Amino acid sequence: MQAIVVRQFGGPEVLRLENVAAVTPGPGQVLVRVRAAGVNPVDTYIRTGTYPVKPALPYTPGLDLAGVVDAIGPEVATWKPGDRVYSDGIGPTSGGCAEFAVCAADRVHALPERVSFAQGAALGVPYATAWRALFTRAHAQAGDTILVHGASGGVGTAAVQIARAHGLHVIGTAGTPEGLALVREQGAHAALDHRDPGYLDEVKALTGGRGVDIVLEMLANVNLDRDLEAIAKGGRVMVVGNRGRVEIDPRKCMSRDGAILGMTLFNATPADLTRIHAGLRAGIENGALSPVIGRELPLAEAAEAHRLVMAPGARGKIVLLP
Ligand code: NAP
């Protein structure tokens, strides 16, 4: 079968398409014919070899996939060949950027007919992260106001859709006119340009001077200190993304009885994931959630996909098609 293989850590150029031995499912595993593999920023961090998750070389990257069950291993009663599935973002056993991938049977979920395989490959990391950040960690509730700080990408578009569907008042940011239009299309009540120097002042204006209950932050190293000015009393800054160090004035947090929270999807417990994917499936089935696919590239262009996912001008999700 064909698969992307990383033989040494490094830049996008280390991603090579190769013919590799077929993978087979063991006990409690399913073999999935991959129809789409989602590309996430974390795949690029892992590829550099400097991230806490460091796979043994050589490895096939890819945490998110959607496809069709091709075969089941021993002791699997929940799936049969032909079932449409997507992986939960914690990662298939053998890497999603391949024609076939082995997944633990309890790490895949039924993919509703109303979404495509490409959309299915956006559910694991981005949607589960957005859900866990909103509800498990930041305790979002209907009526809350949220700033999705970085709303045009995979996690941001998911967060806007999920928050809107749950009755939150949503302000989202993007850095391009296309991104701003996309954020509005996903249901945001207002969209602000994070390249515009005064944009955070508008958050105050949009909330009658009160500030937001939650900031969902995609780039904390740039924004964390200003986020603390954007929250209302009792507000939470939920750090989802960060790419460096930052200096903050803790007094801004103290004066608001505020909180800075962190999260990583890898900390989700099996019980968390069961709840999260039940919620996501309900939203997909009733049409409230519909992943945005900005780019589809052939599997051979994995290196280009890794470059694009780290470039400005996000438009939802980038997926690779084997
Ligand atoms: P993505 O699709 O590449 O989107 C990146 C987002 O960040 C875009 O909306 C981009 O907007 C925005 N952005 C760029 N500059 C910004 C700024 N100055 N202020 C605010 N936002 C800015 O990535 P993603 O998949 O949505 O992931 C977003 C971040 O969360 C990444 O850092 C990723 O590593 C992290 N993440 C963490 C977890 C976790 O478990 N904690 C899980 C998934 C992702 P424009 O391109 O429009 O400028």
Short mmCIF file of C-alpha atoms and ligand atoms in Angstrom, two decimals:
data_model
loop_
_atom_site.label_atom_id
_atom_site.label_comp_id
_atom_site.label_asym_id
_atom_site.label_seq_id
_atom_site.Cartn_x
_atom_site.Cartn_y
_atom_site.Cartn_z
CA MET A 1 0.00 0.00 0.00
CA GLN A 2 1.04 3.61 -0.36
CA ALA A 3 1.77 5.66 2.75
CA ILE A 4 3.57 8.81 3.78
CA VAL A 5 6.71 7.82 5.66
CA VAL A 6 8.93 9.97 7.89
CA ARG A 7 12.42 8.45 8.15
CA GLN A 8 14.05 11.41 9.93
CA PHE A 9 12.61 14.36 11.85
CA GLY A 10 12.76 17.70 10.08
CA GLY A 11 10.93 20.07 7.72
CA PRO A 12 8.00 19.22 5.45
CA GLU A 13 10.42 17.68 2.91
CA VAL A 14 10.90 14.63 5.14
CA LEU A 15 7.35 13.52 4.25
CA ARG A 16 7.75 11.00 1.41
CA LEU A 17 5.21 8.82 -0.36
CA GLU A 18 6.42 5.19 -0.32
CA ASN A 19 5.17 1.69 -1.02
CA VAL A 20 5.10 -0.06 2.34
CA ALA A 21 3.98 -3.45 3.65
CA ALA A 22 0.24 -3.92 4.17
CA VAL A 23 -1.03 -3.42 7.72
CA THR A 24 -3.36 -5.96 9.36
CA PRO A 25 -5.70 -5.56 12.33
CA GLY A 26 -4.91 -7.40 15.55
CA PRO A 27 -7.31 -8.26 18.40
CA GLY A 28 -9.67 -5.35 19.12
CA GLN A 29 -8.59 -3.49 15.97
CA VAL A 30 -10.14 -2.59 12.64
CA LEU A 31 -8.52 -1.99 9.27
CA VAL A 32 -9.84 1.21 7.66
CA ARG A 33 -9.52 2.02 3.96
CA VAL A 34 -8.65 5.70 4.36
CA ARG A 35 -10.68 8.02 2.15
CA ALA A 36 -9.44 11.28 3.73
CA ALA A 37 -6.76 12.17 6.29
CA GLY A 38 -6.93 15.47 8.19
CA VAL A 39 -3.77 17.57 8.57
CA ASN A 40 -3.37 19.39 11.88
CA PRO A 41 -0.71 21.79 13.19
CA VAL A 42 0.29 19.13 15.74
CA ASP A 43 1.31 16.81 12.87
CA THR A 44 3.93 19.40 11.93
CA TYR A 45 5.18 19.76 15.52
CA ILE A 46 5.54 15.96 15.80
CA ARG A 47 7.36 15.87 12.43
CA THR A 48 10.08 18.21 13.74
CA GLY A 49 10.94 15.80 16.56
CA THR A 50 10.77 18.56 19.20
CA TYR A 51 7.22 17.85 20.46
CA PRO A 52 6.53 15.79 23.63
CA VAL A 53 4.88 13.12 21.40
CA LYS A 54 7.88 11.63 19.58
CA PRO A 55 7.16 8.48 17.56
CA ALA A 56 9.84 5.90 16.83
CA LEU A 57 11.26 6.31 13.31
CA PRO A 58 10.20 5.52 10.65
CA TYR A 59 6.56 6.43 11.18
CA THR A 60 3.47 7.35 9.16
CA PRO A 61 1.89 10.61 10.38
CA GLY A 62 -1.79 11.44 10.68
CA LEU A 63 -4.12 11.46 13.71
CA ASP A 64 -7.37 12.20 11.85
CA LEU A 65 -8.91 9.99 9.21
CA ALA A 66 -12.25 8.96 7.76
CA GLY A 67 -12.94 5.95 5.62
CA VAL A 68 -14.59 2.56 5.38
CA VAL A 69 -13.95 -0.49 7.55
CA ASP A 70 -12.16 -2.99 5.29
CA ALA A 71 -11.58 -5.82 7.77
CA ILE A 72 -11.93 -6.49 11.48
CA GLY A 73 -9.51 -8.23 13.82
CA PRO A 74 -10.42 -10.87 16.42
CA GLU A 75 -12.75 -9.81 19.29
CA VAL A 76 -14.37 -6.93 17.37
CA ALA A 77 -18.16 -7.04 17.57
CA THR A 78 -18.96 -3.35 17.04
CA TRP A 79 -17.93 -2.93 13.38
CA LYS A 80 -18.26 -4.81 10.10
CA PRO A 81 -16.65 -4.32 6.70
CA GLY A 82 -18.33 -1.50 4.82
CA ASP A 83 -19.08 0.70 7.88
CA ARG A 84 -18.26 4.41 7.44
CA VAL A 85 -16.07 5.60 10.31
CA TYR A 86 -13.83 8.44 11.49
CA SER A 87 -11.04 8.34 14.07
CA ASP A 88 -11.31 10.18 17.37
CA GLY A 89 -8.17 12.30 17.02
CA ILE A 90 -6.09 10.47 19.60
CA GLY A 91 -4.57 8.67 16.65
CA PRO A 92 -4.85 5.50 14.61
CA THR A 93 -2.32 2.84 15.55
CA SER A 94 -0.58 2.90 12.18
CA GLY A 95 -0.89 6.53 10.92
CA GLY A 96 -3.69 8.08 8.89
CA CYS A 97 -1.68 9.34 5.89
CA ALA A 98 -1.90 6.02 4.08
CA GLU A 99 -4.25 3.99 1.90
CA PHE A 100 -5.09 1.79 4.90
CA ALA A 101 -4.78 2.35 8.64
CA VAL A 102 -5.22 0.14 11.68
CA CYS A 103 -7.30 1.69 14.46
CA ALA A 104 -8.43 0.43 17.85
CA ALA A 105 -12.11 -0.49 17.45
CA ASP A 106 -13.09 1.88 20.28
CA ARG A 107 -11.16 4.80 18.74
CA VAL A 108 -13.39 5.07 15.67
CA HIS A 109 -16.94 6.39 15.47
CA ALA A 110 -19.76 6.01 12.96
CA LEU A 111 -19.60 8.68 10.27
CA PRO A 112 -23.10 9.97 9.52
CA GLU A 113 -24.14 9.81 5.86
CA ARG A 114 -24.79 13.55 5.67
CA VAL A 115 -21.08 14.42 5.89
CA SER A 116 -18.34 13.52 3.40
CA PHE A 117 -15.18 11.56 4.19
CA ALA A 118 -13.21 14.82 3.96
CA GLN A 119 -15.51 16.34 6.57
CA GLY A 120 -15.16 13.20 8.70
CA ALA A 121 -11.40 13.73 8.73
CA ALA A 122 -11.99 17.13 10.40
CA LEU A 123 -13.90 15.74 13.38
CA GLY A 124 -11.25 14.00 15.48
CA VAL A 125 -8.75 16.66 16.49
CA PRO A 126 -10.49 19.96 15.61
CA TYR A 127 -14.08 19.28 16.66
CA ALA A 128 -13.24 17.17 19.70
CA THR A 129 -10.75 19.84 20.83
CA ALA A 130 -13.29 22.62 20.39
CA TRP A 131 -15.94 20.64 22.30
CA ARG A 132 -13.60 19.66 25.14
CA ALA A 133 -12.26 23.21 25.44
CA LEU A 134 -15.74 24.73 25.49
CA PHE A 135 -17.60 22.38 27.78
CA THR A 136 -15.20 20.10 29.71
CA ARG A 137 -12.67 22.80 30.53
CA ALA A 138 -14.24 26.27 30.14
CA HIS A 139 -17.75 25.20 31.27
CA ALA A 140 -19.49 27.17 28.52
CA GLN A 141 -23.21 27.68 28.95
CA ALA A 142 -26.04 29.03 26.83
CA GLY A 143 -26.12 32.81 27.15
CA ASP A 144 -22.35 33.15 27.58
CA THR A 145 -20.42 35.42 25.25
CA ILE A 146 -17.29 33.94 23.67
CA LEU A 147 -14.38 35.31 21.69
CA VAL A 148 -13.03 32.59 19.40
CA HIS A 149 -9.59 34.08 18.94
CA GLY A 150 -8.54 32.45 15.66
CA ALA A 151 -11.90 31.34 14.28
CA SER A 152 -11.04 30.69 10.63
CA GLY A 153 -9.08 27.42 11.02
CA GLY A 154 -9.95 23.84 11.88
CA VAL A 155 -10.57 24.30 15.61
CA GLY A 156 -11.96 27.84 15.24
CA THR A 157 -14.66 27.03 12.68
CA ALA A 158 -15.65 24.02 14.78
CA ALA A 159 -15.83 26.17 17.92
CA VAL A 160 -17.98 28.81 16.23
CA GLN A 161 -20.46 26.20 14.99
CA ILE A 162 -20.59 24.34 18.31
CA ALA A 163 -20.88 27.51 20.42
CA ARG A 164 -23.58 28.97 18.19
CA ALA A 165 -25.56 25.72 18.28
CA HIS A 166 -25.45 25.82 22.10
CA GLY A 167 -26.84 29.32 22.45
CA LEU A 168 -23.67 31.30 23.05
CA HIS A 169 -23.11 34.78 21.65
CA VAL A 170 -20.10 34.33 19.36
CA ILE A 171 -17.39 36.79 18.30
CA GLY A 172 -14.73 35.27 16.05
CA THR A 173 -11.46 36.59 14.60
CA ALA A 174 -9.61 35.94 11.35
CA GLY A 175 -6.72 37.56 9.51
CA THR A 176 -8.04 37.80 5.93
CA PRO A 177 -11.26 39.05 4.29
CA GLU A 178 -12.02 35.45 3.19
CA GLY A 179 -11.45 34.22 6.74
CA LEU A 180 -13.74 36.91 8.17
CA ALA A 181 -16.49 35.99 5.71
CA LEU A 182 -16.04 32.31 6.60
CA VAL A 183 -16.33 33.05 10.33
CA ARG A 184 -19.62 34.90 9.76
CA GLU A 185 -20.91 32.06 7.57
CA GLN A 186 -20.29 29.60 10.42
CA GLY A 187 -22.67 31.57 12.62
CA ALA A 188 -20.54 34.14 14.43
CA HIS A 189 -22.56 37.20 15.47
CA ALA A 190 -19.51 39.38 14.79
CA ALA A 191 -16.13 38.89 13.10
CA LEU A 192 -13.00 40.93 13.85
CA ASP A 193 -9.68 41.13 11.98
CA HIS A 194 -6.81 40.09 14.29
CA ARG A 195 -4.39 41.97 12.00
CA ASP A 196 -6.20 45.23 12.70
CA PRO A 197 -4.34 47.01 15.59
CA GLY A 198 -7.50 48.14 17.45
CA TYR A 199 -9.62 45.03 17.02
CA LEU A 200 -9.74 43.98 20.67
CA ASP A 201 -11.18 47.37 21.64
CA GLU A 202 -14.20 46.36 19.57
CA VAL A 203 -14.79 43.37 21.85
CA LYS A 204 -15.56 45.83 24.65
CA ALA A 205 -17.86 47.80 22.37
CA LEU A 206 -19.65 44.64 21.20
CA THR A 207 -20.28 43.54 24.81
CA GLY A 208 -21.45 46.90 26.15
CA GLY A 209 -18.15 47.35 28.01
CA ARG A 210 -18.57 44.09 29.95
CA GLY A 211 -16.13 41.81 28.12
CA VAL A 212 -16.59 38.16 27.18
CA ASP A 213 -17.16 35.17 29.44
CA ILE A 214 -14.73 32.98 27.52
CA VAL A 215 -11.79 33.56 25.18
CA LEU A 216 -10.91 30.44 23.17
CA GLU A 217 -7.29 31.25 22.33
CA MET A 218 -5.44 29.74 19.33
CA LEU A 219 -2.20 31.74 19.68
CA ALA A 220 -1.59 32.45 23.35
CA ASN A 221 2.03 33.55 22.95
CA VAL A 222 0.77 36.56 20.96
CA ASN A 223 -2.55 37.28 22.66
CA LEU A 224 -2.67 36.10 26.27
CA ASP A 225 -2.00 39.44 27.98
CA ARG A 226 -4.60 41.27 25.86
CA ASP A 227 -7.07 38.40 26.33
CA LEU A 228 -7.04 39.19 30.04
CA GLU A 229 -8.33 42.68 29.18
CA ALA A 230 -11.10 41.21 27.02
CA ILE A 231 -12.72 39.01 29.69
CA ALA A 232 -15.62 39.97 31.92
CA LYS A 233 -15.62 39.40 35.71
CA GLY A 234 -15.37 35.65 36.26
CA GLY A 235 -14.20 35.19 32.68
CA ARG A 236 -11.94 32.39 31.47
CA VAL A 237 -9.14 32.40 28.91
CA MET A 238 -9.07 28.90 27.48
CA VAL A 239 -5.65 28.30 25.91
CA VAL A 240 -5.96 25.87 23.00
CA GLY A 241 -2.97 26.92 20.89
CA ASN A 242 0.44 28.35 21.78
CA ARG A 243 3.72 28.67 19.91
CA GLY A 244 6.13 30.33 22.32
CA ARG A 245 6.58 32.24 25.56
CA VAL A 246 4.66 35.34 26.66
CA GLU A 247 4.72 37.94 29.41
CA ILE A 248 1.43 38.73 31.14
CA ASP A 249 0.27 41.11 33.84
CA PRO A 250 -1.45 38.81 36.37
CA ARG A 251 -3.21 41.81 37.93
CA LYS A 252 -5.51 41.95 34.90
CA CYS A 253 -6.61 38.43 35.79
CA MET A 254 -6.92 39.17 39.53
CA SER A 255 -9.09 42.26 39.09
CA ARG A 256 -11.58 40.24 37.04
CA ASP A 257 -11.62 37.09 39.21
CA GLY A 258 -10.43 35.60 35.96
CA ALA A 259 -8.85 32.27 35.12
CA ILE A 260 -6.38 31.04 32.56
CA LEU A 261 -7.03 27.44 31.62
CA GLY A 262 -5.01 25.05 29.49
CA MET A 263 -5.98 21.87 27.72
CA THR A 264 -4.77 19.22 25.36
CA LEU A 265 -6.99 16.71 23.63
CA PHE A 266 -4.47 13.99 24.49
CA ASN A 267 -5.62 14.32 28.15
CA ALA A 268 -9.21 13.39 27.28
CA THR A 269 -10.33 10.27 29.14
CA PRO A 270 -12.28 7.50 27.40
CA ALA A 271 -15.39 8.77 29.20
CA ASP A 272 -14.72 12.34 27.94
CA LEU A 273 -14.34 11.07 24.39
CA THR A 274 -17.54 9.05 24.54
CA ARG A 275 -19.47 12.15 25.63
CA ILE A 276 -17.74 14.43 23.14
CA HIS A 277 -18.37 12.21 20.11
CA ALA A 278 -21.98 11.58 21.14
CA GLY A 279 -22.45 15.35 21.17
CA LEU A 280 -20.68 15.84 17.86
CA ARG A 281 -22.67 13.08 16.19
CA ALA A 282 -25.94 14.65 17.37
CA GLY A 283 -24.87 18.00 15.94
CA ILE A 284 -23.90 16.46 12.62
CA GLU A 285 -27.11 14.48 12.37
CA ASN A 286 -29.30 17.51 13.02
CA GLY A 287 -27.25 19.69 10.65
CA ALA A 288 -25.93 22.14 13.25
CA LEU A 289 -22.34 21.01 12.65
CA SER A 290 -20.79 20.74 9.21
CA PRO A 291 -16.96 20.82 8.93
CA VAL A 292 -15.51 23.33 6.46
CA ILE A 293 -12.95 21.86 4.06
CA GLY A 294 -10.69 24.59 2.72
CA ARG A 295 -8.25 22.42 0.74
CA GLU A 296 -8.17 18.86 -0.55
CA LEU A 297 -4.79 17.59 -1.77
CA PRO A 298 -3.61 14.19 -3.01
CA LEU A 299 -1.72 12.11 -0.44
CA ALA A 300 1.52 12.64 -2.38
CA GLU A 301 1.30 16.37 -1.50
CA ALA A 302 1.56 15.83 2.25
CA ALA A 303 4.59 18.15 2.43
CA GLU A 304 2.61 20.97 0.82
CA ALA A 305 -0.27 20.33 3.23
CA HIS A 306 2.14 20.65 6.18
CA ARG A 307 3.40 23.98 4.79
CA LEU A 308 -0.13 25.28 4.21
CA VAL A 309 -1.44 24.37 7.67
CA MET A 310 1.23 26.60 9.23
CA ALA A 311 0.70 29.50 6.79
CA PRO A 312 -1.60 32.47 7.47
CA GLY A 313 -4.99 32.65 5.75
CA ALA A 314 -6.74 29.61 7.24
CA ARG A 315 -10.03 28.49 5.67
CA GLY A 316 -11.24 25.53 7.75
CA LYS A 317 -9.55 22.18 7.34
CA ILE A 318 -6.87 20.81 5.02
CA VAL A 319 -7.25 17.13 4.09
CA LEU A 320 -5.21 14.62 2.09
CA LEU A 321 -6.94 12.15 -0.21
CA PRO A 322 -5.19 8.77 -0.67
P1 NAP B 1 -5.34 26.25 11.79
O1 NAP B 1 -6.44 25.56 11.05
O2 NAP B 1 -4.02 26.40 11.13
O3 NAP B 1 -5.88 27.69 12.21
C1 NAP B 1 -5.03 28.62 12.86
C2 NAP B 1 -5.89 29.77 13.35
O4 NAP B 1 -5.11 30.69 14.08
C3 NAP B 1 -6.52 30.54 12.18
O5 NAP B 1 -7.84 30.88 12.50
C4 NAP B 1 -5.63 31.76 12.12
O6 NAP B 1 -6.28 32.86 11.49
C5 NAP B 1 -5.44 31.99 13.59
N1 NAP B 1 -4.46 33.03 13.89
C6 NAP B 1 -3.39 33.44 13.16
N2 NAP B 1 -2.82 34.52 13.75
C7 NAP B 1 -3.56 34.80 14.85
C8 NAP B 1 -3.51 35.80 15.86
N3 NAP B 1 -2.55 36.73 15.88
N4 NAP B 1 -4.45 35.78 16.82
C9 NAP B 1 -5.42 34.85 16.84
N5 NAP B 1 -5.53 33.88 15.92
C10 NAP B 1 -4.61 33.86 14.95
O7 NAP B 1 -5.07 25.52 13.17
P2 NAP B 1 -6.14 24.75 14.13
O8 NAP B 1 -6.18 23.34 13.76
O9 NAP B 1 -7.39 25.56 14.15
O10 NAP B 1 -5.37 24.88 15.52
C11 NAP B 1 -5.24 26.15 16.13
C12 NAP B 1 -4.18 26.08 17.24
O11 NAP B 1 -4.63 25.19 18.26
C13 NAP B 1 -2.84 25.52 16.76
O12 NAP B 1 -1.79 26.20 17.44
C14 NAP B 1 -2.88 24.07 17.19
O13 NAP B 1 -1.59 23.53 17.39
C15 NAP B 1 -3.68 24.17 18.46
N6 NAP B 1 -4.42 22.94 18.80
C16 NAP B 1 -4.34 22.53 20.09
C17 NAP B 1 -5.05 21.42 20.49
C18 NAP B 1 -5.03 21.00 21.92
O14 NAP B 1 -5.37 19.85 22.23
N7 NAP B 1 -4.69 21.91 22.83
C19 NAP B 1 -5.79 20.68 19.55
C20 NAP B 1 -5.85 21.16 18.25
C21 NAP B 1 -5.16 22.30 17.88
P3 NAP B 1 -5.83 33.43 10.03
O15 NAP B 1 -5.11 32.33 9.30
O16 NAP B 1 -7.15 33.81 9.41
O17 NAP B 1 -4.96 34.62 10.33
#
